[in-house]
Structures are given as C-alpha cells and as structure tokens.
Amino acid sequence: MIQIAIVEDDRTFTAQLRDYLQTFSRENGVSFQITAFSDGDEITENYRAEYDIILMDIQMRFMDGMTAAEKIREVDDEVTILFITSAPQFAIRGYKVGAMDYILKPIEYNAFSESLGRAVRHLKKSGGKYITVNIRGGRRKINVEEIRFVEVFDHDLVFHMPDEEIEAKGSMNAIEKELPGGSFYKCSKGCIVNMRYVDAMLGSEIVLGDDRIQVSRARKKGMIDALNEYMESVGL
C-alpha cells in the first residue's frame, strides 16, 4: 500500500484530491493510505518519514509548501513531492527540493493522473523496502538494500551505509524484525549483516569491504548456512 499525504488548506481541493486518488486506485489497481494536513506547519511538526508521496499545495496560510518541503528534505530524501499550485513561477525553486512534478489548479483529472502515474512508476522502479528510524532531531527513512550492517554502539544503533553512518535510537531485537531474513543475519548479539555486501568469511570473521566483523561461536554455523542459501538464491 502506498502512503500518501495531502497538504492543502482548501477543503474543496482536499476532497477533490481524495476523489481523484480513489478513481486512480480503481483504474490502476493501486491501494493508497491517505493522510490529510491543512497546512505546511502541520506536516512538518514532528514529521515522520513514513510517506511515499506528498501532494503539497504551495500557497498556504501559516507555512507555504516550499518551506515545508525544505524542512521535510532535512530528514527525508526519499519521499516523492508533487506540488499543487496556481502559480507556476515557483517551479525553479521547487526543483531545488527535488519536486518531481507540478499540478496546476484548477486540477484536471487527466493531468493529475499522469503526474501521479509517474510517481507510482518511480516508486515501483526504485523498489526496495524502507524502514524509518529515530535519529537526533527527527526521523529518517532508510533503504534496506543499502544497509551494509547494523551494530549496537553505546546503546544506540549504527547503520553502516555505503557512504555514511547513521546513528539511531532503537533496539537490535526490534530492528531485526523489520529486516528481511533472507538477506540479513544476526551474526552476534550486537551486529546484523546484509549478506549482499559480504565478500568472504574467513574463520570467525565476515569481510565486508574494509570492515571485518566477528561472528559469535554460537552463530557461526548458522551464518555459514544463511550465506550459502543467500548465494544460491541470487545465483552465485
């Protein structure tokens, strides 16, 4: 199910967008979970990076859509933003926050359907599973496929990504339940590895690029079996 947020201060347009989403859902066999906000300040306050697509009005009373999008981008690089506006001159600024498209008011279904269709196809193409974690100052959405390994450090979780390390609040047991078992394996009490990034297993150590991770004695056989099963599943 695709999570969609509508940010619109005009109830008439909000109702119209809901109707259009329901029509698109029937025509294309796509399911939406819709959450509506009446102003930019509502969605940015305690923002949770749990939406796939945001339909964002630009001109609103308390916080305009551009400012809201800039604040959202501080914690969520992945969400697709479609701006809704009667003022196309905002387009250049909108691209700076990674807006995918603009839908002009008055909203026509065909134009709306084309823009939303591109957004849905983009989601399907990017694929992958995302999890949302609590970071300092907010929340962040992480692509599961890009997680190399997760470890506990000073009672916090550290997600080791290809280009960065993300520190987050949470427990190893809770995050283990969110990660797909076919790709991830808990090699010790304090570490889960993504077998996609495992280069070798030498003795009791897993090699992931420049990183070497110790496998506990109790989990060594399970790690070998899980790695062999993963390699067979991807044809290696």
CSV table of C-alpha atoms in Angstrom, one decimal:
chain,number,residue,atom,x,y,z
A,1,MET,CA,0.0,0.0,0.0
A,2,ILE,CA,1.3,3.4,-1.0
A,3,GLN,CA,1.3,6.0,1.8
A,4,ILE,CA,0.1,9.4,0.5
A,5,ALA,CA,-0.1,12.8,2.4
A,6,ILE,CA,-2.3,15.6,1.1
A,7,VAL,CA,-1.2,19.0,2.4
A,8,GLU,CA,-3.9,21.5,1.3
A,9,ASP,CA,-5.6,24.4,3.2
A,10,ASP,CA,-8.7,24.4,0.9
A,11,ARG,CA,-11.1,21.6,1.9
A,12,THR,CA,-12.7,21.7,-1.6
A,13,PHE,CA,-9.4,20.8,-3.2
A,14,THR,CA,-8.6,18.2,-0.5
A,15,ALA,CA,-11.9,16.5,-1.2
A,16,GLN,CA,-11.2,16.6,-5.0
A,17,LEU,CA,-7.8,15.1,-4.5
A,18,ARG,CA,-9.3,12.3,-2.4
A,19,ASP,CA,-11.8,11.6,-5.2
A,20,TYR,CA,-9.1,11.6,-7.8
A,21,LEU,CA,-7.0,9.2,-5.8
A,22,GLN,CA,-9.9,6.8,-5.4
A,23,THR,CA,-10.5,7.0,-9.1
A,24,PHE,CA,-6.8,6.3,-9.9
A,25,SER,CA,-6.9,3.4,-7.4
A,26,ARG,CA,-9.8,1.8,-9.2
A,27,GLU,CA,-8.4,2.3,-12.7
A,28,ASN,CA,-4.9,1.1,-11.9
A,29,GLY,CA,-5.3,-1.4,-9.1
A,30,VAL,CA,-3.2,0.6,-6.7
A,31,SER,CA,-4.0,0.9,-3.0
A,32,PHE,CA,-3.5,4.2,-1.1
A,33,GLN,CA,-3.4,5.1,2.6
A,34,ILE,CA,-4.3,8.8,2.7
A,35,THR,CA,-3.5,11.3,5.4
A,36,ALA,CA,-4.6,14.9,5.1
A,37,PHE,CA,-3.0,18.0,6.6
A,38,SER,CA,-4.5,21.5,6.4
A,39,ASP,CA,-1.2,23.5,6.3
A,40,GLY,CA,2.5,23.1,5.9
A,41,ASP,CA,3.2,23.5,9.6
A,42,GLU,CA,1.0,20.5,10.4
A,43,ILE,CA,3.0,18.0,8.4
A,44,THR,CA,6.4,19.4,9.4
A,45,GLU,CA,5.7,19.4,13.1
A,46,ASN,CA,7.1,16.1,14.4
A,47,TYR,CA,7.4,14.9,10.8
A,48,ARG,CA,7.7,11.1,10.4
A,49,ALA,CA,9.3,9.9,7.3
A,50,GLU,CA,6.6,7.4,6.5
A,51,TYR,CA,5.0,8.7,3.3
A,52,ASP,CA,5.8,7.6,-0.2
A,53,ILE,CA,4.2,10.6,-2.0
A,54,ILE,CA,3.2,14.1,-0.7
A,55,LEU,CA,0.7,16.2,-2.7
A,56,MET,CA,1.8,19.6,-1.5
A,57,ASP,CA,-0.1,22.9,-2.0
A,58,ILE,CA,2.3,25.8,-2.3
A,59,GLN,CA,0.3,28.8,-1.1
A,60,MET,CA,-0.9,28.2,2.4
A,61,ARG,CA,-1.7,30.4,5.3
A,62,PHE,CA,0.9,29.5,8.0
A,63,MET,CA,3.7,27.7,6.2
A,64,ASP,CA,3.9,27.7,2.5
A,65,GLY,CA,4.6,24.4,0.6
A,66,MET,CA,8.1,25.3,-0.4
A,67,THR,CA,9.2,26.0,3.2
A,68,ALA,CA,7.5,22.8,4.3
A,69,ALA,CA,9.3,20.8,1.5
A,70,GLU,CA,12.6,22.2,2.6
A,71,LYS,CA,12.1,21.2,6.2
A,72,ILE,CA,10.9,17.7,5.1
A,73,ARG,CA,14.0,17.3,2.9
A,74,GLU,CA,16.2,17.8,6.0
A,75,VAL,CA,15.0,14.4,7.3
A,76,ASP,CA,13.6,12.6,4.3
A,77,ASP,CA,15.4,12.4,1.0
A,78,GLU,CA,13.2,9.6,-0.5
A,79,VAL,CA,9.6,10.9,-0.4
A,80,THR,CA,8.2,12.0,-3.8
A,81,ILE,CA,6.8,15.5,-3.7
A,82,LEU,CA,4.2,16.7,-6.2
A,83,PHE,CA,3.4,20.4,-5.9
A,84,ILE,CA,-0.1,21.7,-6.4
A,85,THR,CA,-0.3,25.4,-7.4
A,86,SER,CA,-1.9,28.1,-9.4
A,87,ALA,CA,1.4,29.9,-9.6
A,88,PRO,CA,3.8,28.0,-11.9
A,89,GLN,CA,6.6,30.6,-11.3
A,90,PHE,CA,7.6,28.6,-8.3
A,91,ALA,CA,8.9,25.8,-10.5
A,92,ILE,CA,12.6,26.7,-10.3
A,93,ARG,CA,12.7,26.9,-6.6
A,94,GLY,CA,10.7,23.6,-6.4
A,95,TYR,CA,13.4,21.7,-8.2
A,96,LYS,CA,15.8,22.6,-5.5
A,97,VAL,CA,13.8,20.5,-3.1
A,98,GLY,CA,13.6,17.6,-5.6
A,99,ALA,CA,9.9,18.0,-6.6
A,100,MET,CA,9.0,15.5,-9.2
A,101,ASP,CA,6.2,17.5,-10.9
A,102,TYR,CA,3.7,20.3,-10.7
A,103,ILE,CA,-0.1,20.0,-10.9
A,104,LEU,CA,-1.8,23.3,-11.8
A,105,LYS,CA,-5.1,24.5,-10.3
A,106,PRO,CA,-7.8,24.1,-11.3
A,107,ILE,CA,-7.0,20.5,-11.1
A,108,GLU,CA,-8.0,18.3,-14.1
A,109,TYR,CA,-8.1,14.6,-13.6
A,110,ASN,CA,-6.1,13.7,-16.7
A,111,ALA,CA,-3.2,15.9,-15.8
A,112,PHE,CA,-3.4,14.7,-12.2
A,113,SER,CA,-3.4,11.0,-13.3
A,114,GLU,CA,-0.4,11.5,-15.5
A,115,SER,CA,1.7,13.1,-12.7
A,116,LEU,CA,0.6,10.6,-10.1
A,117,GLY,CA,1.2,7.7,-12.5
A,118,ARG,CA,4.8,8.9,-13.0
A,119,ALA,CA,5.2,9.0,-9.2
A,120,VAL,CA,3.8,5.5,-8.7
A,121,ARG,CA,6.0,4.1,-11.5
A,122,HIS,CA,9.0,5.7,-9.9
A,123,LEU,CA,8.2,4.0,-6.6
A,124,LYS,CA,7.9,0.6,-8.3
A,125,LYS,CA,11.1,1.1,-10.3
A,126,SER,CA,13.1,2.2,-7.3
A,127,GLY,CA,11.7,-0.9,-5.5
A,128,GLY,CA,13.4,-1.8,-2.2
A,129,LYS,CA,12.0,-1.8,1.3
A,130,TYR,CA,12.3,1.2,3.5
A,131,ILE,CA,12.4,1.4,7.3
A,132,THR,CA,12.0,4.6,9.3
A,133,VAL,CA,14.4,5.2,12.3
A,134,ASN,CA,14.5,7.7,15.1
A,135,ILE,CA,17.5,10.0,14.7
A,136,ARG,CA,18.6,13.0,16.7
A,137,GLY,CA,16.2,15.8,15.9
A,138,GLY,CA,13.7,13.7,13.9
A,139,ARG,CA,13.2,10.6,11.9
A,140,ARG,CA,14.8,9.3,8.7
A,141,LYS,CA,13.8,6.8,6.0
A,142,ILE,CA,16.5,4.2,5.1
A,143,ASN,CA,16.6,2.0,2.0
A,144,VAL,CA,17.0,-1.5,3.4
A,145,GLU,CA,19.1,-2.6,0.4
A,146,GLU,CA,21.7,0.0,1.1
A,147,ILE,CA,22.3,-1.2,4.7
A,148,ARG,CA,25.7,-3.0,4.9
A,149,PHE,CA,25.4,-3.9,8.5
A,150,VAL,CA,23.9,-2.7,11.8
A,151,GLU,CA,25.6,-2.7,15.1
A,152,VAL,CA,25.0,-1.6,18.7
A,153,PHE,CA,27.3,1.2,19.9
A,154,ASP,CA,26.9,2.8,23.3
A,155,HIS,CA,23.2,1.6,23.5
A,156,ASP,CA,22.4,3.2,20.1
A,157,LEU,CA,22.1,1.6,16.7
A,158,VAL,CA,24.6,2.5,13.9
A,159,PHE,CA,23.5,1.8,10.4
A,160,HIS,CA,26.6,1.4,8.1
A,161,MET,CA,25.7,2.6,4.6
A,162,PRO,CA,27.8,2.7,1.5
A,163,ASP,CA,28.6,6.5,2.0
A,164,GLU,CA,27.7,7.3,5.6
A,165,GLU,CA,26.9,6.0,9.1
A,166,ILE,CA,23.5,6.8,10.6
A,167,GLU,CA,23.1,6.8,14.3
A,168,ALA,CA,19.6,6.0,15.6
A,169,LYS,CA,17.6,5.1,18.7
A,170,GLY,CA,16.2,1.6,18.9
A,171,SER,CA,16.9,-2.0,19.9
A,172,MET,CA,18.6,-4.7,18.0
A,173,ASN,CA,15.7,-7.1,18.6
A,174,ALA,CA,13.2,-4.6,17.1
A,175,ILE,CA,15.3,-3.7,14.0
A,176,GLU,CA,15.9,-7.4,13.4
A,177,LYS,CA,12.2,-8.0,13.0
A,178,GLU,CA,12.0,-5.2,10.4
A,179,LEU,CA,14.8,-6.5,8.2
A,180,PRO,CA,14.1,-9.3,5.7
A,181,GLY,CA,15.5,-12.6,7.0
A,182,GLY,CA,16.6,-13.9,3.6
A,183,SER,CA,19.2,-11.1,3.2
A,184,PHE,CA,20.1,-10.2,6.8
A,185,TYR,CA,21.6,-12.4,9.5
A,186,LYS,CA,22.4,-11.6,13.1
A,187,CYS,CA,26.0,-12.8,13.4
A,188,SER,CA,26.4,-11.8,17.0
A,189,LYS,CA,24.4,-10.3,19.8
A,190,GLY,CA,25.4,-6.8,18.7
A,191,CYS,CA,25.5,-7.0,14.9
A,192,ILE,CA,23.3,-7.8,11.9
A,193,VAL,CA,24.9,-8.1,8.4
A,194,ASN,CA,23.4,-7.7,5.0
A,195,MET,CA,24.7,-10.8,3.0
A,196,ARG,CA,24.5,-8.8,-0.2
A,197,TYR,CA,27.7,-7.0,0.9
A,198,VAL,CA,29.6,-10.0,2.3
A,199,ASP,CA,32.8,-10.5,0.3
A,200,ALA,CA,34.1,-13.5,2.3
A,201,MET,CA,34.0,-15.4,5.6
A,202,LEU,CA,37.4,-16.1,7.0
A,203,GLY,CA,37.4,-18.3,10.1
A,204,SER,CA,35.2,-16.5,12.5
A,205,GLU,CA,35.2,-13.2,10.6
A,206,ILE,CA,33.0,-11.8,7.9
A,207,VAL,CA,34.6,-9.5,5.4
A,208,LEU,CA,32.6,-6.6,4.0
A,209,GLY,CA,34.9,-4.4,2.0
A,210,ASP,CA,37.4,-2.8,4.5
A,211,ASP,CA,35.3,-4.0,7.5
A,212,ARG,CA,35.8,-7.2,9.4
A,213,ILE,CA,33.1,-8.4,11.7
A,214,GLN,CA,33.4,-11.1,14.3
A,215,VAL,CA,30.9,-13.9,14.3
A,216,SER,CA,30.0,-15.4,17.6
A,217,ARG,CA,30.8,-19.1,18.1
A,218,ALA,CA,27.1,-19.9,18.7
A,219,ARG,CA,26.1,-18.3,15.4
A,220,LYS,CA,29.0,-19.4,13.1
A,221,LYS,CA,27.3,-22.4,11.6
A,222,GLY,CA,24.0,-20.5,11.1
A,223,MET,CA,25.9,-17.7,9.4
A,224,ILE,CA,27.6,-20.2,7.0
A,225,ASP,CA,24.2,-21.8,6.2
A,226,ALA,CA,22.5,-18.5,5.7
A,227,LEU,CA,25.3,-17.2,3.5
A,228,ASN,CA,25.2,-20.3,1.3
A,229,GLU,CA,21.4,-20.1,1.0
A,230,TYR,CA,21.6,-16.5,0.0
A,231,MET,CA,24.3,-17.1,-2.6
A,232,GLU,CA,22.2,-19.9,-4.1
A,233,SER,CA,19.1,-17.7,-4.2
A,234,VAL,CA,20.9,-15.0,-6.2
A,235,GLY,CA,22.7,-17.5,-8.4
A,236,LEU,CA,26.2,-17.1,-7.1
